[in-house]
Tab-separated table of C-alpha atoms in Angstrom:
chain	number	residue	atom	x	y	z
A	9	UNK	CA	75.640	-10.830	-23.021
A	10	UNK	CA	72.094	-9.825	-24.120
A	11	UNK	CA	70.145	-12.408	-26.098
A	12	UNK	CA	69.237	-10.526	-29.289
A	13	UNK	CA	67.489	-12.463	-32.055
A	14	UNK	CA	69.315	-12.305	-35.408
A	15	UNK	CA	66.356	-10.579	-37.069
A	16	UNK	CA	66.117	-7.858	-34.419
A	17	UNK	CA	67.743	-4.460	-35.002
A	18	UNK	CA	69.402	-2.850	-31.984
A	19	UNK	CA	71.010	0.561	-32.390
A	20	UNK	CA	74.605	0.797	-31.093
A	21	UNK	CA	73.353	3.697	-28.940
A	22	UNK	CA	71.297	1.228	-26.878
A	23	UNK	CA	72.527	-0.092	-23.529
A	24	UNK	CA	71.146	-3.505	-22.569
A	25	UNK	CA	71.771	-5.410	-19.346
A	26	UNK	CA	73.510	-8.750	-19.825
A	27	UNK	CA	70.385	-10.883	-19.401
A	28	UNK	CA	68.007	-8.799	-21.530
A	29	UNK	CA	66.209	-10.689	-24.302
A	30	UNK	CA	65.100	-9.050	-27.572
A	31	UNK	CA	62.782	-11.073	-29.804
A	32	UNK	CA	62.461	-11.478	-33.573
A	33	UNK	CA	61.924	-8.399	-35.769
A	34	UNK	CA	62.001	-5.954	-32.869
A	35	UNK	CA	63.609	-2.573	-33.594
A	36	UNK	CA	65.337	-0.475	-30.935
A	37	UNK	CA	66.470	2.895	-32.259
A	38	UNK	CA	68.387	5.658	-30.489
A	39	UNK	CA	69.567	5.949	-26.873
A	40	UNK	CA	67.602	3.256	-25.024
A	41	UNK	CA	68.616	1.763	-21.693
A	42	UNK	CA	67.044	-1.553	-20.624
A	43	UNK	CA	67.514	-3.014	-17.140
A	44	UNK	CA	68.291	-6.526	-15.971
A	45	UNK	CA	65.775	-9.304	-16.447
A	46	UNK	CA	63.627	-7.469	-18.978
A	47	UNK	CA	62.180	-9.357	-21.946
A	48	UNK	CA	61.295	-7.642	-25.218
A	49	UNK	CA	59.247	-10.036	-27.328
A	50	UNK	CA	58.834	-10.041	-31.100
A	51	UNK	CA	57.936	-7.060	-33.309
A	52	UNK	CA	58.341	-4.413	-30.622
A	53	UNK	CA	59.350	-0.927	-31.792
A	54	UNK	CA	61.152	1.518	-29.486
A	55	UNK	CA	62.636	4.919	-30.140
A	56	UNK	CA	64.908	6.677	-27.685
A	57	UNK	CA	65.510	8.438	-25.522
A	58	UNK	CA	63.908	5.757	-23.367
A	59	UNK	CA	64.659	4.005	-20.104
A	60	UNK	CA	63.122	0.609	-19.364
A	61	UNK	CA	63.543	-0.750	-15.836
A	62	UNK	CA	64.317	-4.218	-14.548
A	63	UNK	CA	62.207	-7.359	-14.938
A	64	UNK	CA	59.708	-5.837	-17.353
A	65	UNK	CA	57.938	-7.773	-20.097
A	66	UNK	CA	57.052	-6.036	-23.348
A	67	UNK	CA	54.747	-8.029	-25.605
A	68	UNK	CA	54.473	-8.141	-29.418
A	69	UNK	CA	53.360	-5.035	-31.260
A	70	UNK	CA	54.162	-2.532	-28.502
A	71	UNK	CA	55.481	0.859	-29.616
A	72	UNK	CA	57.364	3.069	-27.170
A	73	UNK	CA	58.877	6.513	-27.469
A	74	UNK	CA	57.540	7.607	-30.834
A	75	UNK	CA	56.726	11.310	-31.351
A	76	UNK	CA	53.706	12.742	-29.531
A	77	UNK	CA	50.420	13.401	-31.288
A	78	UNK	CA	50.753	17.129	-30.709
A	79	UNK	CA	50.868	19.760	-33.464
A	80	UNK	CA	53.303	21.944	-31.544
A	81	UNK	CA	55.886	19.159	-31.592
A	82	UNK	CA	58.000	19.469	-34.745
A	83	UNK	CA	60.805	17.326	-36.203
A	84	UNK	CA	63.223	19.820	-34.655
A	85	UNK	CA	61.719	19.527	-31.151
A	86	UNK	CA	63.699	17.800	-28.400
A	87	UNK	CA	61.897	15.175	-26.309
A	88	UNK	CA	62.749	13.695	-22.922
A	89	UNK	CA	61.266	10.473	-24.270
A	90	UNK	CA	59.808	7.703	-22.134
A	91	UNK	CA	60.650	6.244	-18.744
A	92	UNK	CA	59.304	2.884	-17.561
A	93	UNK	CA	59.889	1.490	-14.071
A	94	UNK	CA	60.576	-2.021	-12.779
A	95	UNK	CA	58.373	-5.127	-12.993
A	96	UNK	CA	55.988	-3.442	-15.433
A	97	UNK	CA	54.071	-5.397	-18.075
A	98	UNK	CA	52.988	-4.009	-21.436
A	99	UNK	CA	50.702	-6.391	-23.294
A	100	UNK	CA	50.154	-6.636	-27.031
A	101	UNK	CA	50.007	-3.358	-29.012
A	102	UNK	CA	50.295	-1.072	-25.992
A	103	UNK	CA	51.647	2.375	-26.905
A	104	UNK	CA	53.487	5.023	-24.889
A	105	UNK	CA	54.303	8.292	-26.650
A	106	UNK	CA	57.325	10.465	-25.981
A	107	UNK	CA	57.119	13.725	-24.041
A	108	UNK	CA	56.727	17.074	-25.799
A	109	UNK	CA	59.344	18.662	-23.533
A	110	UNK	CA	63.116	18.088	-23.195
A	111	UNK	CA	63.190	17.630	-19.415
A	112	UNK	CA	60.441	15.342	-18.073
A	113	UNK	CA	59.692	12.045	-19.851
A	114	UNK	CA	56.337	10.364	-20.192
A	115	UNK	CA	56.438	8.173	-17.097
A	116	UNK	CA	55.180	4.648	-16.415
A	117	UNK	CA	55.897	3.536	-12.836
A	118	UNK	CA	56.774	0.238	-11.179
A	119	UNK	CA	54.485	-2.809	-11.424
A	120	UNK	CA	52.128	-1.092	-13.840
A	121	UNK	CA	49.990	-3.420	-15.957
A	122	UNK	CA	49.078	-2.029	-19.380
A	123	UNK	CA	46.794	-4.512	-21.097
A	124	UNK	CA	46.136	-5.041	-24.808
A	125	UNK	CA	45.886	-1.837	-26.901
A	126	UNK	CA	46.244	0.479	-23.902
A	127	UNK	CA	47.563	3.918	-24.895
A	128	UNK	CA	49.397	6.531	-22.812
A	129	UNK	CA	49.816	9.926	-24.434
A	130	UNK	CA	52.670	12.390	-24.209
A	131	UNK	CA	53.760	13.927	-20.900
A	132	UNK	CA	51.462	11.685	-18.872
A	133	UNK	CA	52.378	10.003	-15.614
A	134	UNK	CA	51.156	6.561	-14.558
A	135	UNK	CA	52.108	5.826	-10.948
A	136	UNK	CA	53.087	2.505	-9.375
A	137	UNK	CA	50.701	-0.463	-9.378
A	138	UNK	CA	48.150	1.168	-11.673
A	139	UNK	CA	46.184	-1.054	-14.057
A	140	UNK	CA	45.140	0.103	-17.529
A	141	UNK	CA	42.785	-2.483	-18.982
A	142	UNK	CA	42.289	-3.280	-22.676
A	143	UNK	CA	41.779	-0.295	-25.007
A	144	UNK	CA	42.284	2.305	-22.282
A	145	UNK	CA	42.986	5.718	-23.834
A	146	UNK	CA	45.061	8.153	-21.772
A	147	UNK	CA	45.483	11.565	-23.410
A	148	UNK	CA	48.414	13.931	-22.922
A	149	UNK	CA	49.415	15.439	-19.564
A	150	UNK	CA	47.228	13.014	-17.575
A	151	UNK	CA	48.140	11.759	-14.098
A	152	UNK	CA	46.935	8.311	-13.024
A	153	UNK	CA	47.787	7.824	-9.348
A	154	UNK	CA	49.008	4.732	-7.530
A	155	UNK	CA	46.783	1.627	-7.532
A	156	UNK	CA	44.129	3.216	-9.741
A	157	UNK	CA	42.259	0.765	-11.967
A	158	UNK	CA	40.881	1.814	-15.352
A	159	UNK	CA	38.570	-0.748	-16.934
A	160	UNK	CA	38.219	-1.570	-20.618
A	161	UNK	CA	37.736	1.256	-23.104
A	162	UNK	CA	38.092	4.107	-20.609
A	163	UNK	CA	39.052	7.491	-22.097
A	164	UNK	CA	40.722	10.189	-19.991
A	165	UNK	CA	40.839	13.784	-21.268
A	166	UNK	CA	44.016	15.882	-21.400
A	167	UNK	CA	45.286	17.275	-18.079
A	168	UNK	CA	42.857	15.201	-15.999
A	169	UNK	CA	43.826	13.290	-12.871
A	170	UNK	CA	42.587	9.989	-11.505
A	171	UNK	CA	43.316	9.724	-7.778
A	172	UNK	CA	44.914	6.935	-5.811
A	173	UNK	CA	42.935	3.688	-5.607
A	174	UNK	CA	40.137	5.087	-7.755
A	175	UNK	CA	38.298	2.738	-10.108
A	176	UNK	CA	36.866	3.820	-13.459
A	177	UNK	CA	34.165	1.601	-14.972
A	178	UNK	CA	34.459	0.194	-18.474
A	179	UNK	CA	33.595	2.503	-21.350
A	180	UNK	CA	33.627	5.626	-19.193
A	181	UNK	CA	34.817	9.029	-20.408
A	182	UNK	CA	36.562	11.258	-17.889
A	183	UNK	CA	36.880	14.975	-18.653
A	184	UNK	CA	37.202	16.000	-14.984
A	185	UNK	CA	39.366	14.994	-12.035
A	186	UNK	CA	38.357	11.782	-10.254
A	187	UNK	CA	39.205	12.062	-6.528
A	188	UNK	CA	41.124	9.295	-4.766
A	189	UNK	CA	39.277	6.229	-3.453
A	190	UNK	CA	36.224	6.787	-5.712
A	191	UNK	CA	34.342	4.730	-8.285
A	192	UNK	CA	33.790	6.628	-11.530
A	193	UNK	CA	31.406	5.717	-14.323
A	194	UNK	CA	29.663	7.227	-17.341
A	195	UNK	CA	30.823	10.707	-18.302
A	196	UNK	CA	32.762	12.374	-15.481
A	197	UNK	CA	30.494	11.049	-12.762
A	198	UNK	CA	31.252	9.145	-9.583
A	199	UNK	CA	28.890	6.953	-7.606
A	200	UNK	CA	30.680	6.658	-4.273
A	201	UNK	CA	33.801	5.391	-2.557
A	202	UNK	CA	35.658	2.227	-3.489
A	203	UNK	CA	34.824	0.705	-0.108
A	204	UNK	CA	35.811	-2.837	-1.058
A	205	UNK	CA	39.229	-1.634	-2.182
A	206	UNK	CA	39.721	0.413	0.973
A	207	UNK	CA	38.893	-2.526	3.234
A	208	UNK	CA	41.056	-4.956	1.280
A	209	UNK	CA	43.952	-2.513	1.539
A	210	UNK	CA	43.629	-2.474	5.315
A	211	UNK	CA	42.340	1.054	5.790
A	212	UNK	CA	41.379	1.849	9.371
A	213	UNK	CA	37.630	1.642	9.938
A	214	UNK	CA	37.557	5.113	11.452
A	215	UNK	CA	39.405	6.545	8.451
A	216	UNK	CA	36.885	4.948	6.095
A	217	UNK	CA	34.065	6.487	8.113
A	218	UNK	CA	35.734	9.897	7.883
A	219	UNK	CA	36.175	9.504	4.127
A	220	UNK	CA	32.487	8.644	3.750
A	221	UNK	CA	31.569	11.799	5.629
A	222	UNK	CA	34.024	13.804	3.507
A	223	UNK	CA	32.491	12.390	0.330
A	224	UNK	CA	29.021	13.416	1.483
A	225	UNK	CA	30.204	16.912	2.398
A	226	UNK	CA	32.094	17.372	-0.872
A	227	UNK	CA	28.977	16.890	-2.941
A	228	UNK	CA	26.573	18.892	-0.793
A	229	UNK	CA	24.602	21.394	-2.810
A	230	UNK	CA	25.100	25.160	-2.623
A	231	UNK	CA	28.642	25.023	-1.221
A	232	UNK	CA	31.684	26.402	-3.015
A	233	UNK	CA	34.851	24.326	-3.232
A	234	UNK	CA	36.532	26.738	-0.828
A	235	UNK	CA	33.767	26.231	1.734
A	236	UNK	CA	33.977	22.462	1.333
A	237	UNK	CA	37.746	22.483	1.884
A	238	UNK	CA	37.354	24.654	4.988
A	239	UNK	CA	34.795	22.234	6.446
A	240	UNK	CA	36.926	19.164	5.747
A	241	UNK	CA	40.142	20.759	7.024
A	242	UNK	CA	38.712	21.060	10.534
A	243	UNK	CA	38.828	17.280	10.992
A	244	UNK	CA	41.737	16.059	8.855
A	245	UNK	CA	44.586	16.280	11.398
A	246	UNK	CA	44.612	12.597	12.381
A	247	UNK	CA	43.386	11.112	9.114
A	248	UNK	CA	46.019	10.977	6.334
A	249	UNK	CA	43.525	9.667	3.723
A	250	UNK	CA	41.233	12.624	4.407
A	251	UNK	CA	44.176	15.004	4.098
A	252	UNK	CA	44.986	13.358	0.757
A	253	UNK	CA	41.378	13.963	-0.327
A	254	UNK	CA	41.604	17.638	0.648
A	255	UNK	CA	44.919	18.148	-1.134
A	256	UNK	CA	43.442	16.612	-4.280
A	257	UNK	CA	40.540	19.069	-4.191
A	258	UNK	CA	42.887	21.994	-3.528
A	259	UNK	CA	45.184	21.202	-6.437
A	260	UNK	CA	42.537	20.486	-9.057
A	261	UNK	CA	42.998	22.628	-12.155
A	262	UNK	CA	39.947	21.130	-13.823
A	263	UNK	CA	36.530	20.503	-12.373
A	264	UNK	CA	35.907	17.605	-9.995
A	265	UNK	CA	33.727	14.796	-11.317
A	266	UNK	CA	30.148	15.074	-10.074
A	267	UNK	CA	28.243	12.605	-7.918
A	268	UNK	CA	25.475	10.667	-9.600
A	269	UNK	CA	24.042	7.319	-8.595
A	270	UNK	CA	23.658	4.886	-11.533
A	271	UNK	CA	20.370	3.642	-10.046
A	272	UNK	CA	18.952	7.175	-10.190
A	273	UNK	CA	19.941	7.494	-13.840
A	274	UNK	CA	18.361	4.150	-14.675
A	275	UNK	CA	15.181	5.113	-12.839
A	276	UNK	CA	14.971	8.433	-14.696
A	277	UNK	CA	15.520	6.660	-18.017
A	278	UNK	CA	12.653	4.250	-17.303
A	279	UNK	CA	10.344	7.133	-16.399
A	280	UNK	CA	11.310	9.002	-19.557
A	281	UNK	CA	10.733	5.915	-21.693
A	282	UNK	CA	7.307	5.360	-20.116
A	283	UNK	CA	6.269	8.978	-20.691
A	284	UNK	CA	7.433	8.842	-24.301
A	285	UNK	CA	5.431	5.638	-24.851
A	286	UNK	CA	2.297	7.181	-23.311
A	287	UNK	CA	2.542	10.131	-25.684
């Protein structure tokens, strides 16, 4: 039998596994299904439809499944709600908003770590093993791919994608797609490949070399995206990571983040400051 604190309110429409724990003053409203081994701590608010997987931990102040921040969504609209996978952790005050459509829920995958105050907007998808650090802001219809890491205070614009194993530096704003395996920083800029992450994940040395060449080719001047894809496609047959890179470029509906080296920006800023002082 679930362990529900006397001060918690659990709607009869909820379905809880026998070993689920619900803490003080938490409120679960509507059709919510919670899997085995999941712990809901105090003062958590959920609104169904929602599905929470097994062995998750939801910390105080989290709010899940409330209506999307979207003007087209009305009180009469039907939402597919929220879906959260297994072994996922939502730390204090994390928020996940319900979908704007009746068919596909806002999705948080398995083993996702949402840290304090992280927000995931409506219709977004966060794939397995992604990490959203404190105060991360994910807008609606965003896709964060597997093993991506978003550092503190990162903001991701609507409909953008962050590719697999990409890292986004703290305080960055992303209004363009960040390709897989890259390090993003600043405003929609990337500085190179996440080489440390690739090596730690056991990527083949030859594949890493091919990705480095692909990165260089992708950001060559005076080439269209179609020309870049044609060049890369000639050598992708035996390199699945390179094929993944190409498919990401092909399917981008927004622009791709641009390459810019932080050292170059810092150097330009120093030159500008010196010139301004001389004037």
